[in-house]
Coordinates of N, CA and C in Angstrom, one line a residue:
P1 N 21.1 -28.1 44.0 CA 21.3 -26.7 43.9 C 21.7 -26.3 42.5
D2 N 21.4 -25.0 42.2 CA 21.8 -24.5 40.9 C 23.3 -24.4 40.7
R3 N 23.7 -24.6 39.6 CA 25.2 -24.3 39.3 C 25.4 -22.8 39.4
P4 N 26.7 -22.4 39.7 CA 27.0 -21.0 39.9 C 26.7 -20.2 38.7
G5 N 26.9 -20.7 37.5 CA 26.7 -19.9 36.3 C 25.2 -19.9 35.8
S6 N 24.3 -20.6 36.5 CA 23.0 -20.7 35.9 C 22.2 -19.4 36.1
A7 N 22.4 -18.7 37.2 CA 21.8 -17.4 37.4 C 22.3 -16.3 36.4
G8 N 23.6 -16.4 36.1 CA 24.2 -15.5 35.1 C 23.6 -15.8 33.7
N9 N 23.5 -17.1 33.4 CA 22.9 -17.4 32.1 C 21.5 -16.9 32.0
T10 N 20.7 -17.1 33.0 CA 19.3 -16.6 33.0 C 19.3 -15.1 32.8
R11 N 20.1 -14.3 33.5 CA 20.1 -12.9 33.3 C 20.5 -12.5 31.8
A12 N 21.5 -13.3 31.3 CA 22.0 -13.0 29.9 C 20.9 -13.3 28.9
M13 N 20.1 -14.4 29.1 CA 19.0 -14.7 28.2 C 17.9 -13.6 28.3
E14 N 17.7 -13.2 29.5 CA 16.6 -12.1 29.7 C 17.0 -10.8 29.0
A15 N 18.3 -10.5 29.2 CA 18.9 -9.3 28.5 C 18.8 -9.4 27.0
L16 N 19.1 -10.6 26.5 CA 19.0 -10.8 25.1 C 17.6 -10.7 24.5
R17 N 16.7 -11.3 25.3 CA 15.3 -11.2 24.9 C 14.8 -9.8 24.9
V18 N 15.2 -8.9 25.8 CA 14.8 -7.5 25.8 C 15.4 -6.8 24.6
E19 N 16.7 -7.1 24.3 CA 17.3 -6.4 23.2 C 16.6 -6.8 21.9
A20 N 16.3 -8.1 21.7 CA 15.6 -8.5 20.5 C 14.2 -7.9 20.4
F21 N 13.6 -7.7 21.6 CA 12.3 -7.0 21.6 C 12.4 -5.5 21.2
K22 N 13.5 -4.9 21.6 CA 13.8 -3.5 21.2 C 13.9 -3.4 19.7
I23 N 14.7 -4.3 19.1 CA 14.9 -4.3 17.7 C 13.6 -4.5 16.9
A24 N 12.8 -5.5 17.4 CA 11.4 -5.7 16.8 C 10.6 -4.5 16.9
L25 N 10.6 -3.8 18.1 CA 9.8 -2.6 18.2 C 10.3 -1.5 17.3
F26 N 11.6 -1.4 17.0 CA 12.1 -0.4 16.2 C 11.7 -0.5 14.7
I27 N 11.6 -1.8 14.2 CA 11.3 -2.0 12.8 C 9.8 -2.2 12.6
L28 N 9.0 -2.4 13.7 CA 7.6 -2.7 13.6 C 6.8 -1.6 12.8
P29 N 7.1 -0.3 13.1 CA 6.3 0.7 12.4 C 6.6 0.6 10.9
G30 N 7.8 0.4 10.4 CA 8.1 0.3 9.0 C 7.4 -0.9 8.4
I31 N 7.3 -2.0 9.1 CA 6.6 -3.2 8.6 C 5.1 -2.9 8.4
I32 N 4.5 -2.1 9.4 CA 3.1 -1.8 9.3 C 2.8 -0.9 8.1
S33 N 3.7 0.2 7.9 CA 3.5 1.1 6.8 C 3.7 0.3 5.5
L34 N 4.7 -0.5 5.4 CA 4.9 -1.3 4.1 C 3.7 -2.2 3.8
R35 N 3.1 -2.8 4.8 CA 2.0 -3.7 4.6 C 0.8 -3.0 4.2
I36 N 0.5 -1.8 4.8 CA -0.7 -1.1 4.4 C -0.5 -0.5 3.0
K37 N 0.7 -0.1 2.6 CA 0.9 0.4 1.3 C 0.7 -0.7 0.3
A38 N 1.2 -1.9 0.6 CA 1.1 -3.0 -0.3 C -0.4 -3.4 -0.5
A39 N -1.2 -3.3 0.6 CA -2.6 -3.6 0.5 C -3.4 -2.7 -0.4
L40 N -3.0 -1.4 -0.4 CA -3.7 -0.4 -1.1 C -3.3 -0.2 -2.6
S41 N -2.1 -0.6 -2.9 CA -1.6 -0.3 -4.3 C -1.1 -1.5 -5.0
I42 N -0.9 -1.4 -6.3 CA -0.3 -2.4 -7.1 C 1.1 -2.1 -7.2
S43 N 2.0 -3.0 -6.6 CA 3.4 -2.7 -6.6 C 4.1 -3.7 -7.4
A44 N 5.3 -3.3 -7.9 CA 6.1 -4.2 -8.6 C 6.6 -5.3 -7.7
P45 N 6.7 -6.6 -8.1 CA 7.2 -7.6 -7.2 C 8.6 -7.3 -6.7
S46 N 8.9 -7.5 -5.5 CA 10.2 -7.2 -4.9 C 10.9 -8.5 -4.4
R47 N 12.2 -8.5 -4.6 CA 13.0 -9.6 -4.0 C 13.0 -9.3 -2.5
P48 N 13.2 -10.4 -1.7 CA 13.3 -10.3 -0.3 C 14.2 -9.2 0.2
F49 N 15.4 -9.1 -0.4 CA 16.4 -8.1 0.0 C 15.8 -6.7 -0.2
N50 N 15.2 -6.4 -1.4 CA 14.6 -5.1 -1.7 C 13.4 -4.8 -0.8
L51 N 12.7 -5.9 -0.5 CA 11.5 -5.7 0.5 C 12.0 -5.3 1.8
A52 N 13.1 -5.9 2.3 CA 13.7 -5.5 3.6 C 14.2 -4.1 3.6
I53 N 14.8 -3.6 2.4 CA 15.3 -2.2 2.3 C 14.1 -1.3 2.4
D54 N 13.0 -1.6 1.7 CA 11.8 -0.8 1.7 C 11.3 -0.7 3.1
G55 N 11.3 -1.8 3.9 CA 10.8 -1.8 5.2 C 11.6 -0.9 6.1
L56 N 13.0 -0.9 5.9 CA 13.9 -0.1 6.7 C 13.7 1.4 6.4
I57 N 13.4 1.7 5.1 CA 13.2 3.1 4.7 C 11.9 3.6 5.4
F58 N 10.8 2.8 5.3 CA 9.6 3.2 6.0 C 9.8 3.4 7.5
T59 N 10.7 2.5 8.1 CA 11.0 2.6 9.5 C 11.6 4.0 9.8
L60 N 12.6 4.4 9.0 CA 13.3 5.6 9.2 C 12.3 6.8 9.0
I61 N 11.4 6.7 8.0 CA 10.4 7.8 7.8 C 9.5 7.9 9.0
D62 N 9.0 6.7 9.5 CA 8.1 6.7 10.7 C 8.8 7.4 11.9
H63 N 10.0 7.0 12.2 CA 10.7 7.5 13.4 C 11.0 9.0 13.2
A64 N 11.4 9.4 12.0 CA 11.7 10.8 11.7 C 10.4 11.6 11.9
L65 N 9.3 11.2 11.5 CA 8.0 11.9 11.7 C 7.6 11.9 13.1
F66 N 7.9 10.8 13.8 CA 7.5 10.8 15.2 C 8.4 11.8 16.0
G67 N 9.7 11.9 15.7 CA 10.5 12.9 16.4 C 10.1 14.3 16.0
L68 N 9.8 14.5 14.7 CA 9.4 15.9 14.3 C 8.1 16.3 15.0
I69 N 7.1 15.4 15.0 CA 5.8 15.7 15.7 C 6.0 16.0 17.1
E70 N 6.9 15.1 17.8 CA 7.1 15.3 19.2 C 7.8 16.6 19.5
W71 N 8.7 17.0 18.6 CA 9.4 18.3 18.8 C 8.4 19.5 18.6
C72 N 7.6 19.3 17.5 CA 6.6 20.4 17.3 C 5.6 20.6 18.4
L73 N 5.1 19.5 19.0 CA 4.2 19.6 20.1 C 4.9 20.1 21.3
T74 N 6.1 19.8 21.6 CA 6.9 20.4 22.7 C 7.1 21.8 22.5
S75 N 7.4 22.3 21.3 CA 7.6 23.7 21.0 C 6.4 24.5 21.1
L76 N 5.2 23.8 20.8 CA 3.9 24.5 20.8 C 3.1 24.2 22.1
S77 N 3.8 23.8 23.1 CA 3.1 23.4 24.4 C 2.4 24.5 25.0
S78 N 2.7 25.7 24.7 CA 2.0 26.8 25.3 C 0.6 27.0 24.7
F79 N 0.3 26.3 23.6 CA -1.0 26.4 23.0 C -1.9 25.2 23.4
A80 N -3.1 25.5 23.6 CA -4.1 24.5 24.2 C -4.2 23.3 23.3
P81 N -4.3 23.4 22.0 CA -4.4 22.2 21.1 C -3.2 21.2 21.3
A82 N -2.0 21.8 21.3 CA -0.8 21.0 21.5 C -0.8 20.3 22.8
R83 N -1.2 21.0 23.9 CA -1.2 20.4 25.2 C -2.3 19.3 25.2
W84 N -3.4 19.5 24.5 CA -4.4 18.5 24.5 C -3.9 17.2 23.8
L85 N -3.2 17.4 22.7 CA -2.7 16.2 21.9 C -1.6 15.5 22.7
C86 N -0.8 16.2 23.4 CA 0.2 15.6 24.3 C -0.5 14.8 25.4
A87 N -1.5 15.3 26.0 CA -2.2 14.7 27.1 C -2.9 13.4 26.6
L88 N -3.5 13.5 25.4 CA -4.2 12.4 24.8 C -3.2 11.2 24.5
G89 N -2.0 11.6 23.9 CA -1.0 10.6 23.6 C -0.5 9.9 24.9
E90 N -0.3 10.6 25.9 CA 0.1 10.0 27.2 C -0.9 9.2 27.8
A91 N -2.2 9.6 27.7 CA -3.3 8.8 28.3 C -3.4 7.5 27.6
I92 N -3.3 7.5 26.2 CA -3.4 6.3 25.4 C -2.3 5.3 25.8
Q93 N -1.1 5.9 25.8 CA 0.1 5.1 26.1 C 0.1 4.5 27.5
T94 N -0.4 5.3 28.5 CA -0.4 4.8 29.8 C -1.5 3.7 30.0
S95 N -2.7 3.9 29.4 CA -3.8 3.0 29.7 C -3.6 1.7 28.9
A96 N -2.9 1.7 27.8 CA -2.9 0.5 26.9 C -1.6 -0.2 26.9
S97 N -0.6 0.4 27.5 CA 0.7 -0.3 27.6 C 0.7 -1.5 28.4
R98 N 1.5 -2.6 28.0 CA 1.6 -3.8 28.9 C 2.4 -3.5 30.1
P99 N 2.1 -4.1 31.2 CA 2.9 -3.9 32.4 C 4.2 -4.6 32.3
G100 N 5.1 -4.2 33.1 CA 6.4 -4.9 33.2 C 7.4 -4.3 32.2
E101 N 8.6 -5.0 32.1 CA 9.7 -4.5 31.3 C 9.3 -4.3 29.8
L102 N 8.6 -5.3 29.3 CA 8.3 -5.2 27.9 C 7.3 -4.0 27.6
G103 N 6.4 -3.8 28.5 CA 5.5 -2.6 28.3 C 6.3 -1.3 28.4
R104 N 7.3 -1.3 29.3 CA 8.1 -0.1 29.4 C 8.9 0.2 28.1
Q105 N 9.5 -0.9 27.6 CA 10.2 -0.8 26.3 C 9.3 -0.4 25.2
F106 N 8.1 -0.9 25.1 CA 7.1 -0.5 24.1 C 6.8 1.0 24.2
S107 N 6.6 1.5 25.4 CA 6.4 3.0 25.6 C 7.6 3.8 25.2
E108 N 8.8 3.4 25.6 CA 10.0 4.1 25.2 C 10.2 4.1 23.7
A109 N 9.8 3.1 23.0 CA 10.0 3.0 21.6 C 9.0 3.9 20.8
G110 N 8.1 4.5 21.5 CA 7.1 5.3 20.8 C 5.7 4.9 21.1
G111 N 5.5 3.6 21.5 CA 4.2 3.1 21.8 C 3.1 3.3 20.7
F112 N 1.9 3.5 21.1 CA 0.8 3.6 20.2 C 0.9 4.8 19.3
P113 N 1.4 6.0 19.7 CA 1.5 7.1 18.8 C 2.3 6.8 17.6
I114 N 3.4 6.1 17.7 CA 4.2 5.8 16.5 C 3.5 4.8 15.6
I115 N 2.7 3.9 16.2 CA 1.9 3.0 15.4 C 0.9 3.7 14.6
L116 N 0.3 4.7 15.2 CA -0.7 5.6 14.4 C 0.0 6.3 13.3
I117 N 1.2 6.8 13.6 CA 2.0 7.5 12.5 C 2.3 6.5 11.4
A118 N 2.7 5.2 11.8 CA 3.0 4.2 10.7 C 1.8 3.9 9.9
I119 N 0.6 3.8 10.5 CA -0.6 3.6 9.7 C -0.9 4.8 8.8
G120 N -0.7 6.0 9.3 CA -0.9 7.2 8.4 C 0.1 7.2 7.2
V121 N 1.3 6.9 7.5 CA 2.3 6.9 6.4 C 2.0 5.8 5.4
G122 N 1.6 4.6 5.9 CA 1.2 3.6 4.9 C 0.0 4.0 4.1
L123 N -1.0 4.7 4.7 CA -2.2 5.1 3.9 C -1.8 6.2 2.9
V124 N -0.9 7.1 3.2 CA -0.5 8.2 2.3 C 0.3 7.6 1.1
F125 N 1.3 6.7 1.4 CA 2.1 6.2 0.4 C 1.2 5.2 -0.5
G126 N 0.3 4.5 0.1 CA -0.5 3.5 -0.6 C -1.4 4.2 -1.6
V127 N -2.1 5.3 -1.1 CA -3.0 6.0 -2.0 C -2.2 6.7 -3.1
T128 N -1.1 7.3 -2.7 CA -0.3 8.0 -3.7 C 0.2 7.0 -4.8
R129 N 0.6 5.8 -4.4 CA 1.1 4.8 -5.4 C -0.1 4.3 -6.2
H130 N -1.3 4.1 -5.6 CA -2.4 3.6 -6.3 C -2.8 4.5 -7.4
H131 N -2.8 5.8 -7.2 CA -3.2 6.8 -8.2 C -2.0 7.1 -9.1
G132 N -0.8 6.7 -8.8 CA 0.3 7.0 -9.7 C 0.8 8.4 -9.6
W133 N 0.4 9.1 -8.5 CA 0.8 10.6 -8.4 C 2.3 10.7 -8.4
D134 N 3.0 9.8 -7.7 CA 4.5 9.9 -7.5 C 5.2 9.9 -8.9
F135 N 5.0 8.8 -9.7 CA 5.7 8.7 -10.9 C 5.2 9.7 -12.0
R136 N 3.9 10.1 -11.8 CA 3.4 11.1 -12.8 C 4.1 12.4 -12.6
L137 N 4.4 12.8 -11.3 CA 5.2 14.0 -11.1 C 6.6 13.8 -11.6
L138 N 7.2 12.7 -11.4 CA 8.6 12.4 -11.9 C 8.7 12.5 -13.4
R139 N 7.6 12.0 -14.1 CA 7.6 12.1 -15.5 C 7.4 13.5 -16.0
K140 N 6.6 14.3 -15.3 CA 6.4 15.7 -15.7 C 7.7 16.5 -15.5
L141 N 8.5 16.1 -14.5 CA 9.8 16.8 -14.3 C 10.9 16.2 -15.2
K142 N 10.5 15.3 -16.1 CA 11.5 14.7 -17.0 C 12.6 13.9 -16.3
L143 N 12.3 13.4 -15.1 CA 13.3 12.6 -14.4 C 13.2 11.1 -14.7
T144 N 12.1 10.6 -15.3 CA 12.0 9.2 -15.7 C 10.9 9.1 -16.7
N145 N 11.0 8.0 -17.4 CA 9.9 7.6 -18.3 C 9.2 6.4 -17.8
R146 N 9.6 5.9 -16.7 CA 9.1 4.6 -16.1 C 7.7 4.8 -15.5
T147 N 7.0 3.7 -15.5 CA 5.7 3.6 -14.8 C 6.1 3.0 -13.4
G148 N 5.4 3.4 -12.4 CA 5.6 2.8 -11.1 C 5.0 1.5 -10.9
E149 N 4.1 1.1 -11.9 CA 3.4 -0.2 -11.8 C 4.3 -1.3 -12.2
N150 N 3.9 -2.5 -11.9 CA 4.7 -3.7 -12.4 C 4.5 -3.9 -13.9
L151 N 3.4 -3.4 -14.5 CA 3.2 -3.5 -15.9 C 2.5 -2.2 -16.4
V152 N 2.8 -1.9 -17.7 CA 2.1 -0.8 -18.3 C 0.6 -1.1 -18.4
W153 N 0.2 -2.4 -18.5 CA -1.2 -2.8 -18.4 C -1.9 -2.2 -17.2
A154 N -1.2 -2.4 -16.0 CA -1.8 -1.9 -14.8 C -1.9 -0.4 -14.7
E155 N -0.8 0.3 -15.2 CA -0.8 1.8 -15.2 C -1.9 2.3 -16.1
A156 N -2.1 1.7 -17.3 CA -3.1 2.2 -18.3 C -4.5 2.0 -17.8
L157 N -4.8 0.8 -17.2 CA -6.1 0.5 -16.8 C -6.5 1.2 -15.5
T158 N -5.5 1.5 -14.7 CA -5.8 2.2 -13.5 C -6.3 3.6 -13.8
A159 N -5.7 4.3 -14.8 CA -6.1 5.6 -15.3 C -7.4 5.5 -16.1
A160 N -7.5 4.5 -16.9 CA -8.7 4.4 -17.8 C -9.9 4.0 -17.1
S161 N -9.8 3.3 -15.9 CA -11.0 2.9 -15.2 C -11.8 4.1 -14.7
Q162 N -11.3 5.3 -14.7 CA -12.0 6.4 -14.2 C -12.5 7.3 -15.3
T163 N -12.0 7.1 -16.5 CA -12.4 8.1 -17.6 C -12.8 7.4 -18.9
S164 N -12.7 6.1 -19.1 CA -12.8 5.5 -20.4 C -13.7 4.3 -20.4
Y165 N -14.3 4.0 -21.5 CA -14.9 2.7 -21.8 C -13.8 1.9 -22.5
A166 N -13.9 0.5 -22.3 CA -13.0 -0.4 -22.9 C -13.7 -1.3 -23.9
M167 N -13.0 -1.4 -25.1 CA -13.4 -2.4 -26.0 C -12.4 -3.6 -25.9
V168 N -12.8 -4.7 -25.4 CA -11.9 -5.8 -25.2 C -12.1 -6.9 -26.2
A169 N -11.1 -7.3 -26.9 CA -11.2 -8.3 -27.9 C -10.5 -9.6 -27.4
C170 N -11.1 -10.7 -27.5 CA -10.6 -12.0 -27.0 C -10.1 -12.8 -28.2
R171 N -9.4 -13.9 -27.8 CA -8.7 -14.7 -28.9 C -9.7 -15.4 -29.8
D172 N -10.9 -15.8 -29.2 CA -11.9 -16.5 -30.1 C -12.7 -15.5 -31.0
G173 N -12.3 -14.2 -31.0 CA -13.0 -13.3 -31.9 C -14.1 -12.5 -31.2
S174 N -14.5 -12.9 -30.0 CA -15.6 -12.1 -29.3 C -15.0 -10.8 -28.8
R175 N -16.0 -9.8 -28.8 CA -15.6 -8.5 -28.3 C -16.6 -8.0 -27.3
F176 N -16.2 -7.2 -26.3 CA -17.1 -6.7 -25.3 C -16.7 -5.2 -25.0
L177 N -17.8 -4.4 -24.8 CA -17.6 -3.0 -24.5 C -18.2 -2.7 -23.1
G178 N -17.5 -2.0 -22.3 CA -18.0 -1.6 -21.0 C -17.1 -0.8 -20.2
K179 N -17.4 -0.5 -19.0 CA -16.6 0.3 -18.0 C -15.7 -0.7 -17.3
I180 N -14.4 -0.3 -17.1 CA -13.5 -1.1 -16.4 C -13.8 -1.0 -14.9
D181 N -14.1 -2.1 -14.3 CA -14.3 -2.0 -12.8 C -13.2 -2.6 -12.1
L182 N -12.8 -3.9 -12.4 CA -11.6 -4.5 -11.8 C -10.8 -5.1 -12.9
F183 N -9.5 -5.3 -12.5 CA -8.6 -6.0 -13.5 C -7.4 -6.6 -12.7
S184 N -6.8 -7.6 -13.3 CA -5.7 -8.3 -12.7 C -4.5 -7.5 -12.8
E185 N -3.5 -7.9 -11.9 CA -2.2 -7.2 -11.9 C -1.1 -8.1 -12.2
E186 N -1.3 -9.4 -12.4 CA -0.2 -10.3 -12.6 C 0.1 -10.5 -14.0
A187 N 1.4 -10.5 -14.4 CA 1.8 -10.6 -15.7 C 1.4 -11.9 -16.3
G188 N 0.8 -11.9 -17.5 CA 0.4 -13.1 -18.2 C -0.9 -13.7 -17.8
R189 N -1.6 -13.0 -16.8 CA -2.9 -13.5 -16.4 C -3.9 -12.3 -16.4
Y190 N -4.1 -11.9 -17.7 CA -4.9 -10.7 -17.9 C -6.4 -11.0 -17.8
E191 N -7.0 -10.4 -16.8 CA -8.5 -10.5 -16.6 C -9.1 -9.2 -16.3
I192 N -10.3 -9.0 -16.8 CA -11.0 -7.7 -16.6 C -12.5 -7.9 -16.3
L193 N -13.0 -7.2 -15.4 CA -14.4 -7.2 -15.1 C -15.0 -5.9 -15.7
L194 N -15.9 -6.0 -16.7 CA -16.5 -4.8 -17.3 C -18.0 -4.7 -16.7
T195 N -18.3 -3.5 -16.3 CA -19.7 -3.2 -15.9 C -20.4 -2.4 -17.0
E196 N -21.7 -2.3 -16.9 CA -22.5 -1.7 -17.9 C -22.1 -2.2 -19.3
A197 N -21.9 -3.5 -19.4 CA -21.2 -4.1 -20.5 C -22.2 -4.6 -21.6
S198 N -21.7 -4.7 -22.8 CA -22.4 -5.2 -23.9 C -21.5 -6.1 -24.8
Q199 N -22.0 -7.1 -25.4 CA -21.2 -7.9 -26.4 C -21.4 -7.2 -27.7
V200 N -20.3 -7.1 -28.4 CA -20.3 -6.5 -29.7 C -20.5 -7.6 -30.8
E201 N -21.6 -7.5 -31.5 CA -22.0 -8.4 -32.5 C -21.1 -8.3 -33.8
P202 N -21.0 -9.3 -34.6 CA -20.2 -9.2 -35.9 C -20.5 -8.0 -36.7
D203 N -21.8 -7.6 -36.7 CA -22.2 -6.4 -37.5 C -22.0 -5.1 -36.8
G204 N -21.4 -5.1 -35.6 CA -21.1 -3.9 -34.9 C -22.2 -3.4 -33.9
S205 N -23.4 -4.1 -33.9 CA -24.4 -3.8 -33.0 C -24.1 -4.3 -31.6
L206 N -24.7 -3.7 -30.6 CA -24.4 -4.0 -29.2 C -25.5 -4.9 -28.6
L207 N -25.2 -6.0 -27.9 CA -26.1 -6.8 -27.2 C -25.9 -6.6 -25.7
P208 N -26.7 -5.8 -25.1 CA -26.5 -5.5 -23.6 C -26.5 -6.8 -22.8
I209 N -25.6 -6.8 -21.8 CA -25.5 -8.0 -20.9 C -26.2 -7.6 -19.6
E210 N -27.2 -8.3 -19.3 CA -28.0 -8.1 -18.1 C -27.2 -8.5 -16.8
G211 N -27.3 -7.7 -15.8 CA -26.7 -8.1 -14.5 C -25.5 -7.1 -14.2
E212 N -24.6 -7.6 -13.3 CA -23.5 -6.8 -12.8 C -22.5 -6.5 -13.9
G213 N -22.3 -7.3 -14.9 CA -21.3 -7.1 -15.9 C -20.8 -8.4 -16.4
V214 N -19.6 -8.4 -17.0 CA -19.0 -9.6 -17.6 C -17.5 -9.7 -17.1
L215 N -17.2 -10.9 -16.7 CA -15.8 -11.1 -16.3 C -15.1 -11.9 -17.4
L216 N -14.1 -11.2 -18.0 CA -13.3 -11.8 -19.0 C -12.0 -12.4 -18.4
T217 N -11.9 -13.7 -18.5 CA -10.8 -14.4 -17.8 C -9.8 -14.9 -18.8
R218 N -8.7 -15.5 -18.2 CA -7.6 -16.0 -19.0 C -8.0 -17.3 -19.7
E219 N -9.1 -17.9 -19.5 CA -9.5 -19.1 -20.2 C -9.8 -18.7 -21.7
N220 N -10.2 -17.5 -22.0 CA -10.3 -17.0 -23.3 C -9.4 -15.8 -23.4
P221 N -8.1 -15.9 -23.7 CA -7.2 -14.8 -23.5 C -7.6 -13.5 -24.2
I222 N -7.3 -12.4 -23.5 CA -7.5 -11.1 -24.1 C -6.3 -10.7 -25.0
V223 N -6.6 -10.3 -26.2 CA -5.6 -10.0 -27.2 C -5.5 -8.5 -27.5
R224 N -6.5 -7.7 -27.1 CA -6.5 -6.3 -27.4 C -7.5 -5.6 -26.5
V225 N -7.1 -4.4 -26.0 CA -8.0 -3.5 -25.3 C -7.9 -2.1 -25.9
E226 N -9.1 -1.7 -26.4 CA -9.2 -0.3 -26.9 C -9.9 0.6 -25.9
L227 N -9.3 1.7 -25.6 CA -9.9 2.6 -24.6 C -10.6 3.8 -25.3
W228 N -11.9 3.9 -25.0 CA -12.7 4.9 -25.7 C -13.2 5.9 -24.7
Y229 N -13.2 7.2 -25.1 CA -13.8 8.2 -24.2 C -15.3 8.1 -24.3
P230 N -16.0 8.4 -23.2 CA -17.5 8.3 -23.2 C -18.1 9.1 -24.3
G231 N -19.1 8.6 -24.9 CA -19.8 9.3 -26.0 C -19.2 9.1 -27.4
Q232 N -18.0 8.4 -27.5 CA -17.4 8.1 -28.7 C -17.6 6.6 -29.1
G233 N -18.3 5.8 -28.2 CA -18.4 4.4 -28.5 C -19.6 4.1 -29.4

């Protein structure tokens, strides 16, 4: 026969498992937003503690938006579009939720609607960071002179890739001219892929490179990058 305390221990473990699941569900939206943002943008390396803080900030943003949207839809429930969105959210949550206690906890934590919000938040922050709109605004407001990138290299080439040609000089004296297509983001490992590229001969003439372009790697280190406006090369 089971010992008298075994049933109580089982219930305690089940309760602990449910509470742990609640905590995981609470922070899951922030993790999703942070991961999507990191995938879309070049971010400065973060220490684990700073990364955890960023995840919690995204968690709070996601839950705040979820509550705001829920309040707005409730307030506008007299309008057909709001009723339709509410019905759609309930239908998705009802049909896709797992059965049992864990499924109920998932639904109470916001379910799939808050996951969609987390994806949207990650996309917005990732695209904003990729284009540098956030720190550009802060610099215009004279609030900072910092770049949001991990290197000025990344900030400059992100902007130049849309408007400029690059003249890249390597340590062995070779030079290449072309459009910036891809570039590395890691400090000390500068690499650039130039498309529509040409090698610059010693006399200044251009030798076009046939194909997709030229990849300049750290095997022949880059020592200088000149950014030219189209038509001035």
